[in-house]
Structures are given as structure tokens and as C-alpha cells.
XYZ file of C-alpha atoms in Angstrom:
491
model
C 76.527 103.769 115.573
C 77.899 105.755 118.519
C 80.535 108.297 117.533
C 84.011 107.825 119.005
C 84.855 110.181 121.857
C 87.879 112.457 121.515
C 88.384 112.734 125.284
C 88.336 108.939 125.646
C 90.795 108.584 122.764
C 93.252 111.187 124.065
C 93.074 110.094 127.700
C 95.365 107.219 126.682
C 97.950 109.832 125.693
C 97.685 111.968 128.848
C 95.670 114.682 127.108
C 92.471 116.124 128.606
C 89.765 117.635 126.387
C 86.711 119.473 127.721
C 84.014 119.670 126.606
C 84.113 116.276 124.924
C 83.859 116.045 121.139
C 82.356 113.206 119.116
C 83.916 112.543 115.707
C 83.574 110.340 112.631
C 87.043 109.785 111.198
C 90.667 110.849 111.435
C 92.385 112.178 108.311
C 95.863 113.401 107.383
C 94.580 115.066 104.208
C 92.700 118.353 104.569
C 91.122 117.783 101.139
C 89.478 114.581 102.380
C 87.968 116.113 105.517
C 84.201 115.848 105.821
C 81.835 117.290 108.410
C 82.519 115.679 111.782
C 86.077 114.499 111.080
C 89.295 115.267 112.943
C 92.194 116.702 110.958
C 95.596 115.318 111.938
C 98.186 117.973 111.042
C 101.619 116.354 110.855
C 104.839 118.161 110.052
C 106.326 116.052 107.259
C 109.622 116.182 105.386
C 108.082 117.956 102.399
C 104.716 119.286 103.576
C 103.697 120.763 106.931
C 100.103 119.726 107.557
C 99.699 122.565 110.039
C 99.573 124.965 107.089
C 96.218 123.422 106.112
C 94.392 123.726 109.428
C 92.185 126.570 108.157
C 91.194 124.540 105.083
C 90.328 121.526 107.223
C 88.176 123.592 109.573
C 86.366 125.158 106.608
C 85.677 121.624 105.313
C 84.013 120.627 108.592
C 86.741 119.412 110.942
C 85.416 119.370 114.532
C 88.917 119.237 116.037
C 92.573 119.282 115.011
C 95.462 117.207 116.317
C 98.635 119.110 115.443
C 102.341 118.415 115.757
C 103.874 120.167 118.763
C 107.294 121.784 118.313
C 108.489 120.646 121.730
C 107.547 118.233 124.494
C 106.343 121.030 126.793
C 103.558 121.846 124.335
C 102.108 118.316 124.452
C 98.424 118.516 125.374
C 98.173 122.262 124.874
C 94.821 123.323 123.388
C 94.431 126.430 121.248
C 90.973 127.398 120.021
C 90.989 128.468 116.394
C 87.755 129.546 114.707
C 85.908 127.892 117.616
C 87.629 124.572 116.908
C 90.029 122.942 119.378
C 93.587 122.525 118.069
C 95.301 120.023 120.347
C 99.079 119.886 120.165
C 100.774 116.509 120.255
C 104.456 115.788 120.831
C 105.958 113.436 118.220
C 102.562 112.996 116.621
C 103.893 111.221 113.543
C 105.392 108.417 115.633
C 102.079 107.754 117.379
C 99.686 107.864 114.424
C 99.227 104.093 114.258
C 98.505 103.872 117.990
C 96.097 106.817 117.803
C 94.256 105.416 114.800
C 94.092 101.935 116.307
C 92.576 103.352 119.502
C 90.071 105.366 117.444
C 88.907 102.582 115.132
C 89.353 99.587 117.446
C 88.725 100.853 120.995
C 87.970 97.304 122.146
C 90.790 95.657 120.185
C 91.104 94.425 116.601
C 89.270 91.086 116.107
C 90.674 90.407 112.620
C 93.228 87.686 111.961
C 96.114 89.621 110.419
C 98.994 88.280 108.332
C 101.951 90.506 107.424
C 104.079 89.634 104.380
C 107.412 91.351 103.798
C 110.277 90.868 101.345
C 111.547 92.421 98.125
C 109.511 90.233 95.776
C 106.469 88.020 96.158
C 104.451 90.069 98.656
C 101.465 90.635 96.362
C 101.381 87.041 95.188
C 101.603 85.563 98.691
C 98.867 87.813 100.093
C 96.552 87.007 97.181
C 97.229 83.287 97.415
C 96.410 83.381 101.129
C 93.152 85.242 100.482
C 92.128 83.066 97.536
C 92.869 79.786 99.307
C 91.046 81.025 102.402
C 88.037 81.915 100.265
C 88.035 78.438 98.719
C 87.938 77.130 102.297
C 84.902 79.241 103.167
C 86.709 82.067 104.987
C 86.081 85.686 104.014
C 89.521 87.126 103.383
C 90.885 90.399 102.027
C 94.254 91.830 101.030
C 95.977 95.183 101.433
C 98.893 96.133 99.212
C 100.296 97.124 95.849
C 97.407 95.810 93.746
C 94.755 97.429 95.942
C 92.694 96.712 99.022
C 89.751 94.386 99.532
C 88.737 90.995 98.234
C 90.787 89.738 95.256
C 88.787 90.464 92.123
C 87.045 93.409 93.809
C 90.035 95.536 94.751
C 89.987 99.266 95.422
C 93.152 100.893 94.064
C 95.862 101.952 96.516
C 98.611 104.555 96.092
C 101.337 102.782 98.070
C 102.227 99.214 98.978
C 101.640 100.168 102.623
C 99.221 103.067 103.177
C 99.589 105.734 105.870
C 98.990 104.715 109.481
C 95.518 106.232 109.741
C 94.259 104.887 106.417
C 95.420 101.383 107.360
C 93.385 101.348 110.580
C 90.331 102.862 108.899
C 90.441 100.286 106.100
C 90.866 97.441 108.571
C 87.862 98.760 110.484
C 85.787 98.850 107.288
C 86.872 95.313 106.391
C 85.848 94.138 109.843
C 82.445 95.825 109.454
C 82.038 94.170 106.036
C 82.439 90.750 107.615
C 85.983 89.818 106.631
C 87.729 87.493 109.074
C 91.262 87.408 107.668
C 93.393 90.152 106.110
C 96.755 89.479 104.439
C 98.779 92.686 104.218
C 101.883 93.553 102.240
C 104.298 95.258 104.623
C 106.885 97.397 102.849
C 110.226 98.467 104.272
C 109.070 102.095 104.008
C 105.953 101.264 105.999
C 108.014 99.598 108.720
C 110.593 102.396 109.011
C 107.865 105.051 109.080
C 105.880 103.089 111.697
C 102.725 102.973 109.567
C 101.841 99.496 110.878
C 103.160 99.958 114.428
C 99.807 99.124 116.058
C 98.613 96.453 113.632
C 98.390 93.221 115.690
C 99.870 90.772 113.194
C 99.399 87.126 114.143
C 101.585 85.688 111.366
C 104.655 87.231 109.702
C 106.050 85.893 106.419
C 109.444 86.664 104.860
C 109.759 85.993 101.116
C 113.254 87.166 100.077
C 115.671 90.093 100.089
C 117.412 91.522 97.045
C 118.476 94.909 95.751
C 115.686 97.503 95.811
C 114.919 100.880 97.415
C 118.592 101.640 98.076
C 117.807 105.237 97.125
C 115.766 105.283 100.371
C 117.597 102.921 102.743
C 121.159 103.660 101.621
C 122.497 100.105 102.019
C 121.393 96.486 101.910
C 122.154 96.206 105.629
C 119.688 98.985 106.459
C 117.150 97.547 104.022
C 117.420 94.171 105.745
C 117.077 95.729 109.197
C 113.884 97.431 108.068
C 112.390 94.119 106.923
C 113.473 92.324 110.086
C 111.459 94.717 112.266
C 108.240 92.870 111.382
C 109.498 89.721 113.103
C 109.841 91.535 116.429
C 106.076 92.209 116.655
C 104.809 91.432 120.171
C 101.525 90.012 118.843
C 103.162 87.389 116.581
C 102.305 83.740 117.085
C 103.977 82.402 113.938
C 107.015 83.385 111.851
C 107.426 81.795 108.410
C 110.792 82.374 106.737
C 112.198 81.394 103.331
C 115.282 79.321 104.143
C 116.515 79.399 100.523
C 117.236 83.137 100.805
C 120.529 84.355 102.282
C 118.913 86.921 104.550
C 116.228 84.389 105.416
C 118.956 82.110 106.796
C 120.103 84.980 109.039
C 116.559 85.536 110.276
C 116.168 81.853 111.108
C 119.280 82.009 113.284
C 117.862 85.052 115.054
C 114.406 83.509 115.567
C 114.918 79.814 116.423
C 111.181 79.224 116.932
C 110.392 80.371 113.378
C 109.317 77.815 110.775
C 111.622 77.406 107.775
C 110.355 76.956 104.213
C 112.445 75.560 101.376
C 112.483 74.019 97.919
C 116.048 72.788 98.471
C 116.681 71.872 102.117
C 115.232 68.555 103.257
C 115.711 69.592 106.900
C 113.368 72.588 106.565
C 110.063 72.531 108.428
C 108.203 72.937 105.139
C 109.540 71.643 101.840
C 108.428 70.956 98.283
C 110.645 68.194 96.868
C 111.100 66.776 93.342
C 109.686 69.932 91.793
C 108.911 69.449 88.087
C 107.733 72.016 85.515
C 105.549 71.766 82.425
C 103.407 74.029 80.300
C 100.613 73.258 82.777
C 102.469 74.498 85.866
C 104.490 72.717 88.546
C 104.256 69.515 90.566
C 106.127 67.801 93.369
C 105.769 66.457 96.893
C 105.068 68.565 99.962
C 106.415 67.857 103.440
C 105.230 69.718 106.538
C 106.131 69.603 110.258
C 103.156 67.271 110.749
C 103.830 65.057 107.713
C 107.608 64.568 107.684
C 107.334 60.934 106.616
C 104.372 61.260 104.269
C 104.592 62.493 100.672
C 101.657 64.762 99.865
C 101.116 65.551 96.185
C 101.648 69.200 95.229
C 100.198 70.380 91.888
C 100.114 74.063 90.980
C 98.842 75.804 87.835
C 101.181 78.766 88.469
C 104.321 79.375 86.405
C 107.772 79.470 87.950
C 109.830 78.053 90.754
C 109.328 81.144 92.896
C 105.563 80.682 92.717
C 106.083 77.316 94.385
C 107.889 79.310 97.096
C 104.963 81.711 97.311
C 102.413 78.905 97.504
C 104.390 77.147 100.211
C 104.240 80.324 102.328
C 100.484 80.629 101.813
C 99.849 76.955 102.627
C 102.005 77.053 105.776
C 100.242 80.211 106.945
C 96.737 78.848 106.486
C 97.637 75.500 108.019
C 98.873 77.345 111.120
C 95.573 79.240 111.197
C 93.708 75.947 111.382
C 92.892 74.883 107.818
C 93.502 71.190 106.973
C 96.630 70.699 104.869
C 95.139 68.014 102.614
C 92.151 70.242 101.869
C 94.413 73.154 100.920
C 96.378 70.957 98.511
C 93.223 69.779 96.742
C 92.258 73.419 96.121
C 95.495 74.443 94.381
C 94.314 73.610 90.814
C 91.518 76.174 91.212
C 94.011 79.030 91.662
C 94.880 81.492 88.907
C 97.763 83.922 88.505
C 97.689 87.175 90.424
C 97.120 90.075 87.972
C 100.438 91.169 86.499
C 102.420 88.510 88.349
C 103.726 85.880 85.896
C 100.373 86.220 84.162
C 100.192 84.239 80.926
C 98.296 85.543 77.899
C 98.169 82.746 75.335
C 96.815 83.268 71.836
C 98.708 83.432 68.575
C 101.773 83.847 70.828
C 102.502 83.292 74.529
C 103.192 86.513 76.429
C 103.817 86.719 80.167
C 103.239 90.025 81.967
C 105.192 90.365 85.194
C 105.925 93.163 87.654
C 109.638 92.239 87.815
C 111.455 95.551 88.213
C 114.485 94.501 90.254
C 117.505 92.427 89.173
C 116.483 89.527 91.401
C 112.876 89.514 90.192
C 113.924 89.668 86.537
C 116.381 86.815 87.026
C 113.757 84.678 88.733
C 111.135 85.414 86.074
C 113.447 84.543 83.177
C 114.811 81.447 84.922
C 111.277 80.286 85.627
C 110.072 80.807 82.067
C 113.068 78.984 80.604
C 111.792 75.861 82.371
C 108.428 76.233 80.599
C 109.793 77.322 77.188
C 110.621 75.008 74.279
C 111.364 77.850 71.841
C 113.176 81.164 72.258
C 112.763 83.384 75.309
C 112.309 87.078 74.529
C 112.668 89.712 77.251
C 111.241 93.244 77.153
C 112.248 95.484 80.054
C 113.226 98.998 81.110
C 114.149 100.834 84.312
C 112.403 103.630 86.182
C 113.733 107.168 86.131
C 114.811 109.087 89.257
C 115.396 105.802 91.072
C 118.312 103.473 91.900
C 120.599 103.789 88.863
C 122.899 101.015 90.034
C 120.444 98.282 89.114
C 120.227 99.297 85.434
C 123.364 97.507 84.155
C 122.642 94.606 86.524
C 119.276 94.004 84.876
C 120.906 94.223 81.453
C 123.457 91.539 82.368
C 120.671 89.261 83.596
C 118.504 89.782 80.505
C 121.426 89.117 78.138
C 122.469 85.980 80.026
C 119.028 84.407 80.379
C 117.052 85.521 77.303
C 117.598 84.767 73.623
C 116.417 88.190 72.493
C 116.306 91.444 74.477
C 114.287 94.575 73.803
C 114.968 97.607 76.010
C 112.014 99.948 76.411
C 110.807 102.735 78.714
C 109.406 102.014 82.167
C 108.420 105.116 84.162
C 111.055 107.637 83.018
C 109.612 110.347 85.272
C 111.809 113.453 84.916
C 114.835 111.619 83.517
C 115.641 111.564 79.823
C 114.595 108.089 78.569
C 117.721 107.914 76.415
C 119.920 108.523 79.472
C 118.219 105.616 81.239
C 118.692 103.423 78.172
C 122.380 104.383 77.951
C 122.847 103.329 81.589
C 121.150 99.996 80.861
C 123.273 99.362 77.757
C 126.450 99.543 79.863
C 125.509 96.151 81.309
C 125.453 94.297 77.968
C 128.487 92.539 76.508
C 126.944 92.773 73.036
C 124.876 95.939 73.127
C 124.659 95.932 69.332
C 122.436 92.835 69.521
C 119.892 94.621 71.702
C 116.788 96.203 70.182
C 115.800 99.590 71.617
C 112.164 100.685 71.262
C 111.137 103.384 73.732
C 107.383 103.015 73.206
C 106.209 99.969 75.189
C 103.291 99.147 72.866
C 105.599 99.209 69.858
C 108.144 97.075 71.706
C 105.532 94.403 72.428
C 104.208 94.512 68.856
C 107.773 94.161 67.528
C 108.379 91.112 69.728
C 105.171 89.483 68.533
C 106.096 90.082 64.900
C 109.599 88.658 65.342
C 108.654 85.579 67.390
C 107.558 82.044 66.557
C 104.941 79.639 67.888
C 106.858 78.046 70.748
C 108.573 81.245 71.888
C 107.651 82.985 75.138
C 107.765 86.768 75.485
C 108.298 88.241 78.954
C 107.146 91.844 79.349
C 108.681 92.930 82.646
C 108.294 95.933 84.900
C 104.722 97.223 84.777
C 102.664 94.203 85.764
C 99.321 95.287 87.194
C 99.977 99.027 86.847
C 97.518 101.010 84.745
C 99.719 104.044 84.129
C 103.083 105.258 82.892
C 104.820 108.275 84.444
C 106.496 110.539 81.891
C 107.669 113.852 83.326
C 104.897 115.212 85.515
C 102.249 113.391 83.471
C 100.641 110.154 84.614
C 99.414 108.582 81.376
C 96.863 105.798 81.097
C 98.692 102.617 80.185
C 97.400 99.155 81.055
C 99.993 96.636 79.883
C 97.737 93.671 80.569
C 95.039 95.163 78.318
C 97.603 96.013 75.626
C 98.986 92.465 75.599
C 95.540 90.902 75.672
C 94.513 92.925 72.624
C 97.725 92.316 70.664
C 97.807 88.591 71.389
C 94.077 88.086 71.039
C 93.928 86.098 74.246
C 92.244 85.712 77.570
C 94.431 85.478 80.660
């Protein structure tokens, strides 16, 4: 394989390099530099990458792209330890474009789907990939649960990785023969331009509810961040949940977008007469092409919102050319996404879900009530050093929708767990009826001991995560494994 050329790469940014330098990869992390790589030294809010130039060169960097302090310095080259340090004005804002040019000099051939929204991103991306696979298409995902083919995921640190890592991973997926990649696109990733040069063909909006206000400051700013995805110049299809308030606003802004609904018979895509049982959900699906024909919809997934998620996946794949009837026949073969309304049934029925926002908790409990013939027990907590305003909101929801509530620890981080619990308790009308057990394993064991055959226990907040953050310590904690062992079940 011919090495990329630095002079060819930088010519697109009005920078001349002589003599030319061949390189292997770009990297923002000096500790990940290998011989032949280029170190990209960005001045961040907390860390200035330029302080690690010496370390990167010692590790084998053949060149350095460094943040310039002013526009006049753009393109300036300083030789340091016989390595060219090329200064770049507003480097951070152009990382995605740089990385795209480095890894896809002839353009990105992958079919790319971007999914944004507060909840449902992981489920929708996995449903797209799994349904595509059942149709004979090699598909991968990028997001919270990891990157790669579902079932063979490589762990990821963030929902949306940094701009360089995204392009490198897409390049590797292309080399591995994947044709389609469904990517979770977080509001952080959009604001920080990490996906700026990802040529999305389809954009999907799931929903908008309270989350990340510690970062965005207001729901209006949070919504604006999500909306940015639908302005992508490469888009050929916009799919928007019409049952969501912000989704309705988006549909007014983008009249050519396709609407999806479980309630509105005028929507482009609709599932009507939705019924729930212990086996999943069923109803009739209507599409833009089948307005006057009832197609049978049968899903093994729990919850009304999973019907929403499936509708998004089906509409996406139908737009990409897969036959609608064929997609519907494949639905029974689907299984729950790890940690997303995942049922563990043994001596008791326990559902592990990632719900960590008021909206997600409300949807999870509402969904399970439709499947539950006994009592509904809710175990939840709230993360430390994060949006404190949602703590009493989640308490109000749990008290209103569950028969029993157990408050436990989530990721307390550097906050006192009791302080977090006290904030949560403010949202209960009858706080004395709430059980408080800080240890999550003990909380689950307590619920199992105090439940009966037809009860359902929801363990909310951790989902797929395999850790718990307490202070500066990241402890091993796999809730799915804990539940599986305690219940004596297979998912």
C-alpha cells in the first residue's frame, strides 16, 4: 500500500511542504504515535497538545501539525529535532477535513447513516446493521456500545469519537469490506465538528429530551446542536420522528423530510394498531409506497419506543434499496441490543436498560407496564458531577410509574453518593416508601428477594457499561453479567 503524501494532503490547505514526507496515520495522542505517523498537536480547553511534541517525535513521528496562535503563522514550518513542525491556523476546526483527505483521498465509498437524538441512537444503529446483515449486506456501527459489526464490537470511549479516529475507523471498515456504517452522532460531536467531513447519506432523528444541559446550557442550544446534522450537504434522506415535539419543528424546517409516527395517520411512515404481549409487539405498517396496504409488523422487542426505533431502521433501509416486505419478514430474527431493554428471564424477569434521563426512564417504565401482569419494580440512580436538575424529575417518574422503587448509586464520580440520593429523594411525594441501597448488586438482589413470579424488575442507568466510576477509580462492574448470574438466565 502506497503511503499517503503529506505535501498532497496539505496542498488542499494552501500549505507547501518540501521535501515531501510519506506517513502512515494521523494521531492526536502522543502516546499512540508509532514510527511513521504524524502527530496532530491541538490546543484544547484542558490540554495543549503542543506540550507533547517532543514525546511524539521520540515515539517516531515523521512530522507534526501544530495549532498556530494566529492566522499569519498558518503554513509556517519549524524544524525541531530534524522533524518538520507545520503550523496550522484553527487546526481543531479542520481536523475532520484533514483526516478525511488523508484516509479517503479519492472520496469515501461507504454508505453512511447518521443517527441523532437523546435516546434510541444505539438501538437504531444496531437495528439497521442487523437488518442489513440479514439482507446480505456487510454493515457496521459506530457509537456508545463500540465500533464494528454487532456482536464483534471494539469498545469506544465516547458516543462520537474524535475527528481523526472517526475517519481512520471508517477507512479500516472500508478495507475490511463493510458497505454500510450506521453511526451515532452526539450533540457534542456535532458542536465540536468531529463529523464535519463525514458524507452522511441518511440522517435520522429519534427524539429530544433533557440531557447534557451541563454542556449545552439550555434545551434550545441542545436542539440546535442536534439539528445541525440535517443541514449536511451530502444528505439524500432525512427521517424524523413526528411524535416528538422537536421532531415536529424539524419537519416544518425540512419539508422534504420523511415523517415517522406511531400516532399520526398522515405520517409518511406509520405503525398502526400497535399491540403488546410478553412476546413483543405487533401491528400494521404503512409506508409512502404502501399507503393503502396493511403490512403485518411483528417485533420481538419490548416497548413502544422500540417500535419507533424499528420504524426508523426499516425506513432507512428501504430508502437504501432493500425490499420492505423482506425487511418485515426478518424482524422476528432480531434480538435486543445489549443493555437496551434487554430481558433476562429465569426465576424472575429482570430488564437491564441504559435509561439515565427522565424521558428514557419514563419510556422504559411505560413500556414495561404494558408487558407486566404483576408489580413493576424500578432500580435507578443518577450520575455524580452531572446535571443535578434531572434527579428529582427521575424520582417523580419512578414513583408515578413503578409499584416499588429502589434508589441506588450510578456513577457517583467525585460527589458524595448520599448527596446525590438526597437530591433524588426531593422528587418523591412519599420518600419514606423508597428503599435506598447504595450498592447496585445488593439493590438487585434485594429486588429479586422481594418480588414475585409475574413481577418485572427494571434496572436502569448502566445498560451495556462494564464499569462504575467512584471517585477517581473506574471499577469493573458489568450489570448484565450480575443480573444474568443472580437470575440464572440467558438473555
